[in-house]
Amino acid sequence: MNAQTMKVACSNCNLRELCMPVGLSPQELARIDEVVATRRKVKRGTTLFRSGEAFESLFAIRTGFFKTCVNAEDGRDQVTGFQMAGEIIGLDGIVNDRHTCDAVALEDAEVCVMPFDRIGELAREVSALQHHVHRIMSREIVREHGVMLLLGSMRAEERLAAFVLNLAQRLNARGFSGSELVLRMTREEIGSYLGMKLETVSRTFSKFAEDGLIEVRQRHVRILNAAELQRIVNQQSAQ
């Protein structure tokens, strides 16, 4: 353990219900405390792990915001996701014991390190934890399916509306406002994730603002008409 890590206790964490199963006994929580041994600080712009690195741990994001990205054939970074406090990152490494993407901190962050071999051992003994790990992996599969749908068939307005609403819903689940967003990612990173050009992202944000759906001040976005944003997204399923 060095200056970058410190002891952490899941049993006293206010994000416990988001990244750990509910209903655990004090004894089971104490055992998980032993597994989740350390926290690690990650400075803005630095990587938590890189593509090709050996997979050893999952990471529960305690504070901060990350993006995951892969290197495209043309040399550019392709953003594959954005992760926030209370979410688990590193699942990409389970299949081949190596990470398949880079995880980059979009702001100063702190993660809880969960050695995967020890999580696996404990999950075999604590059925609630095993179920929870499976649920997290299933959620990731569903999320990827949703992104494929987003990129495959939605128009620019539908993509951005879905992105804004999803971000608001995830933040609201963590006790933050469901209508006041601070975008930790750049317009360019949003475009990379949604398969849109930077100019299209900016133009669509401006159109939403002109139509009274959102209010935009640099990286601050205030949702004024969530119902209409949802109607834009629902146009896709009605087609």
Short mmCIF file of C-alpha atoms in Angstrom, two decimals:
data_model
loop_
_atom_site.label_atom_id
_atom_site.label_comp_id
_atom_site.label_asym_id
_atom_site.label_seq_id
_atom_site.Cartn_x
_atom_site.Cartn_y
_atom_site.Cartn_z
CA MET A 1 0.00 0.00 0.00
CA ASN A 2 1.29 3.45 -0.92
CA ALA A 3 0.13 7.08 -0.98
CA GLN A 4 -2.29 6.20 -3.77
CA THR A 5 -4.19 3.59 -1.75
CA MET A 6 -5.90 3.38 1.64
CA LYS A 7 -8.04 0.97 3.59
CA VAL A 8 -11.77 1.07 2.82
CA ALA A 9 -14.80 -0.49 4.47
CA CYS A 10 -17.84 -1.31 2.30
CA SER A 11 -20.02 -1.57 5.40
CA ASN A 12 -19.64 2.18 6.02
CA CYS A 13 -19.81 3.35 2.39
CA ASN A 14 -22.76 5.53 1.38
CA LEU A 15 -22.66 4.01 -2.13
CA ARG A 16 -22.85 0.46 -0.84
CA GLU A 17 -26.36 -0.23 -2.10
CA LEU A 18 -25.38 0.83 -5.62
CA CYS A 19 -22.38 -1.45 -6.11
CA MET A 20 -22.98 -4.17 -3.51
CA PRO A 21 -26.01 -6.44 -2.99
CA VAL A 22 -28.57 -5.38 -0.40
CA GLY A 23 -29.59 -7.55 2.52
CA LEU A 24 -26.16 -8.86 3.45
CA SER A 25 -25.61 -9.87 7.06
CA PRO A 26 -22.98 -8.00 9.12
CA GLN A 27 -20.77 -11.11 8.88
CA GLU A 28 -21.06 -11.21 5.07
CA LEU A 29 -20.32 -7.48 4.84
CA ALA A 30 -17.27 -7.94 7.02
CA ARG A 31 -15.99 -10.63 4.63
CA ILE A 32 -16.49 -8.32 1.65
CA ASP A 33 -14.65 -5.58 3.57
CA GLU A 34 -11.65 -7.93 3.68
CA VAL A 35 -11.80 -8.48 -0.10
CA VAL A 36 -12.21 -4.83 -1.08
CA ALA A 37 -8.89 -3.96 0.41
CA THR A 38 -7.97 -0.55 -0.95
CA ARG A 39 -9.04 2.65 -2.61
CA ARG A 40 -7.03 4.17 -5.42
CA LYS A 41 -6.97 7.81 -6.45
CA VAL A 42 -6.92 8.51 -10.20
CA LYS A 43 -6.03 12.00 -11.42
CA ARG A 44 -8.00 13.63 -14.21
CA GLY A 45 -6.68 12.60 -17.63
CA THR A 46 -4.82 9.52 -16.36
CA THR A 47 -5.76 5.89 -16.97
CA LEU A 48 -7.08 3.40 -14.44
CA PHE A 49 -6.16 0.57 -16.81
CA ARG A 50 -5.13 0.23 -20.45
CA SER A 51 -6.10 -2.10 -23.27
CA GLY A 52 -3.86 -5.16 -23.23
CA GLU A 53 -3.07 -4.97 -19.51
CA ALA A 54 -3.56 -8.13 -17.45
CA PHE A 55 -6.99 -8.23 -15.81
CA GLU A 56 -6.78 -8.61 -12.05
CA SER A 57 -9.49 -6.49 -10.45
CA LEU A 58 -12.88 -4.91 -10.87
CA PHE A 59 -13.21 -1.31 -9.72
CA ALA A 60 -16.17 0.31 -7.99
CA ILE A 61 -16.17 4.04 -8.72
CA ARG A 62 -16.49 5.90 -5.42
CA THR A 63 -16.13 9.45 -6.73
CA GLY A 64 -15.51 10.93 -10.16
CA PHE A 65 -16.32 10.08 -13.76
CA PHE A 66 -14.59 7.85 -16.33
CA LYS A 67 -14.75 7.15 -20.02
CA THR A 68 -13.81 3.85 -21.64
CA CYS A 69 -12.38 3.93 -25.15
CA VAL A 70 -10.69 1.75 -27.74
CA ASN A 71 -8.22 2.69 -30.43
CA ALA A 72 -9.97 2.69 -33.81
CA GLU A 73 -8.28 1.56 -37.02
CA ASP A 74 -7.76 5.16 -38.13
CA GLY A 75 -5.84 5.90 -34.93
CA ARG A 76 -8.59 7.85 -33.19
CA ASP A 77 -10.00 6.99 -29.77
CA GLN A 78 -13.53 5.56 -29.99
CA VAL A 79 -15.47 6.18 -26.78
CA THR A 80 -17.38 3.07 -25.71
CA GLY A 81 -18.96 4.30 -22.48
CA PHE A 82 -19.11 6.73 -19.59
CA GLN A 83 -19.10 5.51 -15.98
CA MET A 84 -19.92 7.36 -12.76
CA ALA A 85 -19.89 6.88 -8.98
CA GLY A 86 -21.59 3.69 -7.84
CA GLU A 87 -20.87 1.83 -11.08
CA ILE A 88 -18.45 -1.05 -11.65
CA ILE A 89 -15.69 -0.74 -14.24
CA GLY A 90 -13.28 -3.36 -15.60
CA LEU A 91 -15.74 -6.07 -16.69
CA ASP A 92 -14.18 -6.02 -20.18
CA GLY A 93 -11.20 -7.99 -18.85
CA ILE A 94 -13.10 -11.04 -17.61
CA VAL A 95 -13.32 -12.93 -20.93
CA ASN A 96 -9.64 -13.11 -21.93
CA ASP A 97 -7.94 -12.07 -18.67
CA ARG A 98 -6.83 -8.85 -20.39
CA HIS A 99 -8.46 -5.46 -20.62
CA THR A 100 -9.84 -4.63 -24.06
CA CYS A 101 -10.19 -0.86 -23.56
CA ASP A 102 -8.63 2.11 -21.78
CA ALA A 103 -10.38 3.62 -18.76
CA VAL A 104 -9.58 7.33 -18.44
CA ALA A 105 -10.62 9.62 -15.57
CA LEU A 106 -12.58 12.65 -16.80
CA GLU A 107 -12.09 14.31 -13.40
CA ASP A 108 -10.16 13.48 -10.25
CA ALA A 109 -11.62 10.18 -9.08
CA GLU A 110 -11.36 7.47 -6.46
CA VAL A 111 -12.10 3.78 -6.95
CA CYS A 112 -12.39 0.75 -4.68
CA VAL A 113 -10.17 -2.09 -5.88
CA MET A 114 -11.84 -5.53 -5.89
CA PRO A 115 -9.42 -8.38 -6.77
CA PHE A 116 -11.47 -10.60 -9.07
CA ASP A 117 -10.12 -13.95 -7.91
CA ARG A 118 -11.08 -13.16 -4.32
CA ILE A 119 -14.49 -11.83 -5.41
CA GLY A 120 -15.02 -15.13 -7.24
CA GLU A 121 -14.08 -17.17 -4.17
CA LEU A 122 -16.42 -15.20 -1.93
CA ALA A 123 -19.26 -15.23 -4.48
CA ARG A 124 -19.30 -19.03 -4.33
CA GLU A 125 -19.97 -18.80 -0.59
CA VAL A 126 -22.25 -15.74 -0.50
CA SER A 127 -25.04 -16.40 -3.00
CA ALA A 128 -26.28 -12.78 -2.91
CA LEU A 129 -22.87 -11.58 -4.08
CA GLN A 130 -22.75 -14.14 -6.90
CA HIS A 131 -26.20 -13.05 -8.07
CA HIS A 132 -25.13 -9.41 -7.87
CA VAL A 133 -22.02 -10.00 -10.00
CA HIS A 134 -24.16 -11.78 -12.60
CA ARG A 135 -26.65 -8.89 -12.52
CA ILE A 136 -23.87 -6.35 -13.14
CA MET A 137 -22.59 -8.37 -16.11
CA SER A 138 -26.11 -8.73 -17.49
CA ARG A 139 -26.66 -4.98 -17.15
CA GLU A 140 -23.49 -4.35 -19.15
CA ILE A 141 -24.73 -6.65 -21.94
CA VAL A 142 -28.09 -4.83 -21.99
CA ARG A 143 -26.29 -1.47 -22.07
CA GLU A 144 -24.15 -2.54 -25.03
CA HIS A 145 -27.26 -3.76 -26.86
CA GLY A 146 -28.85 -0.37 -26.23
CA VAL A 147 -25.83 1.43 -27.64
CA MET A 148 -25.89 -0.74 -30.76
CA LEU A 149 -29.56 0.18 -31.26
CA LEU A 150 -28.70 3.82 -30.69
CA LEU A 151 -25.94 3.83 -33.30
CA GLY A 152 -27.66 1.55 -35.75
CA SER A 153 -31.02 3.16 -36.27
CA MET A 154 -31.57 6.44 -34.41
CA ARG A 155 -31.33 9.90 -35.91
CA ALA A 156 -29.05 12.50 -34.33
CA GLU A 157 -31.83 14.11 -32.26
CA GLU A 158 -32.96 10.73 -30.94
CA ARG A 159 -29.42 9.72 -30.00
CA LEU A 160 -28.68 12.90 -28.06
CA ALA A 161 -32.07 12.94 -26.33
CA ALA A 162 -31.59 9.32 -25.23
CA PHE A 163 -28.07 10.13 -23.99
CA VAL A 164 -29.20 13.15 -21.93
CA LEU A 165 -32.15 11.28 -20.39
CA ASN A 166 -30.02 8.23 -19.55
CA LEU A 167 -27.39 10.40 -17.87
CA ALA A 168 -30.07 12.22 -15.86
CA GLN A 169 -31.66 8.95 -14.76
CA ARG A 170 -28.34 7.49 -13.62
CA LEU A 171 -27.42 10.65 -11.69
CA ASN A 172 -30.87 10.77 -10.09
CA ALA A 173 -30.44 7.17 -8.89
CA ARG A 174 -27.34 8.39 -7.01
CA GLY A 175 -29.22 11.15 -5.19
CA PHE A 176 -28.33 13.99 -7.55
CA SER A 177 -30.76 16.21 -9.40
CA GLY A 178 -32.50 14.50 -12.29
CA SER A 179 -32.70 17.72 -14.26
CA GLU A 180 -29.44 19.60 -13.56
CA LEU A 181 -26.45 17.98 -15.28
CA VAL A 182 -22.78 18.86 -15.38
CA LEU A 183 -21.27 17.17 -18.42
CA ARG A 184 -17.86 15.79 -17.44
CA MET A 185 -17.17 14.79 -21.03
CA THR A 186 -16.51 17.09 -23.99
CA ARG A 187 -18.87 17.52 -26.95
CA GLU A 188 -16.28 15.65 -29.01
CA GLU A 189 -16.34 12.68 -26.61
CA ILE A 190 -20.15 12.64 -26.70
CA GLY A 191 -19.95 12.60 -30.51
CA SER A 192 -17.47 9.72 -30.47
CA TYR A 193 -19.77 7.70 -28.21
CA LEU A 194 -22.94 8.45 -30.18
CA GLY A 195 -21.39 8.16 -33.65
CA MET A 196 -21.96 11.86 -34.38
CA LYS A 197 -19.69 14.62 -35.62
CA LEU A 198 -18.76 17.38 -33.19
CA GLU A 199 -20.69 19.95 -35.23
CA THR A 200 -23.80 17.74 -35.17
CA VAL A 201 -23.63 17.39 -31.38
CA SER A 202 -23.30 21.16 -30.95
CA ARG A 203 -26.05 21.88 -33.47
CA THR A 204 -28.44 19.40 -31.82
CA PHE A 205 -27.78 20.82 -28.35
CA SER A 206 -28.53 24.29 -29.78
CA LYS A 207 -31.76 23.05 -31.38
CA PHE A 208 -32.93 21.49 -28.10
CA ALA A 209 -32.19 24.80 -26.36
CA GLU A 210 -34.04 26.83 -29.02
CA ASP A 211 -37.04 24.51 -28.71
CA GLY A 212 -37.12 25.05 -24.93
CA LEU A 213 -36.25 21.45 -24.07
CA ILE A 214 -32.98 22.20 -22.29
CA GLU A 215 -30.94 25.15 -21.11
CA VAL A 216 -27.21 24.98 -21.88
CA ARG A 217 -24.44 26.98 -20.23
CA GLN A 218 -21.09 25.53 -21.30
CA ARG A 219 -21.02 22.11 -19.57
CA HIS A 220 -24.10 22.77 -17.45
CA VAL A 221 -27.32 21.35 -18.90
CA ARG A 222 -30.72 21.89 -17.34
CA ILE A 223 -33.59 19.72 -18.59
CA LEU A 224 -36.71 21.86 -19.02
CA ASN A 225 -38.99 19.41 -20.83
CA ALA A 226 -38.11 15.77 -20.12
CA ALA A 227 -41.44 14.57 -21.55
CA GLU A 228 -40.68 16.05 -24.97
CA LEU A 229 -37.15 14.59 -24.94
CA GLN A 230 -38.71 11.21 -24.18
CA ARG A 231 -41.20 11.70 -27.01
CA ILE A 232 -38.28 12.28 -29.40
CA VAL A 233 -36.70 9.00 -28.26
CA ASN A 234 -40.00 7.16 -28.50
CA GLN A 235 -40.36 8.17 -32.15
CA GLN A 236 -37.84 5.43 -32.88
CA SER A 237 -39.87 2.64 -31.27
CA ALA A 238 -43.02 3.84 -33.01
CA GLN A 239 -41.47 3.55 -36.46
#
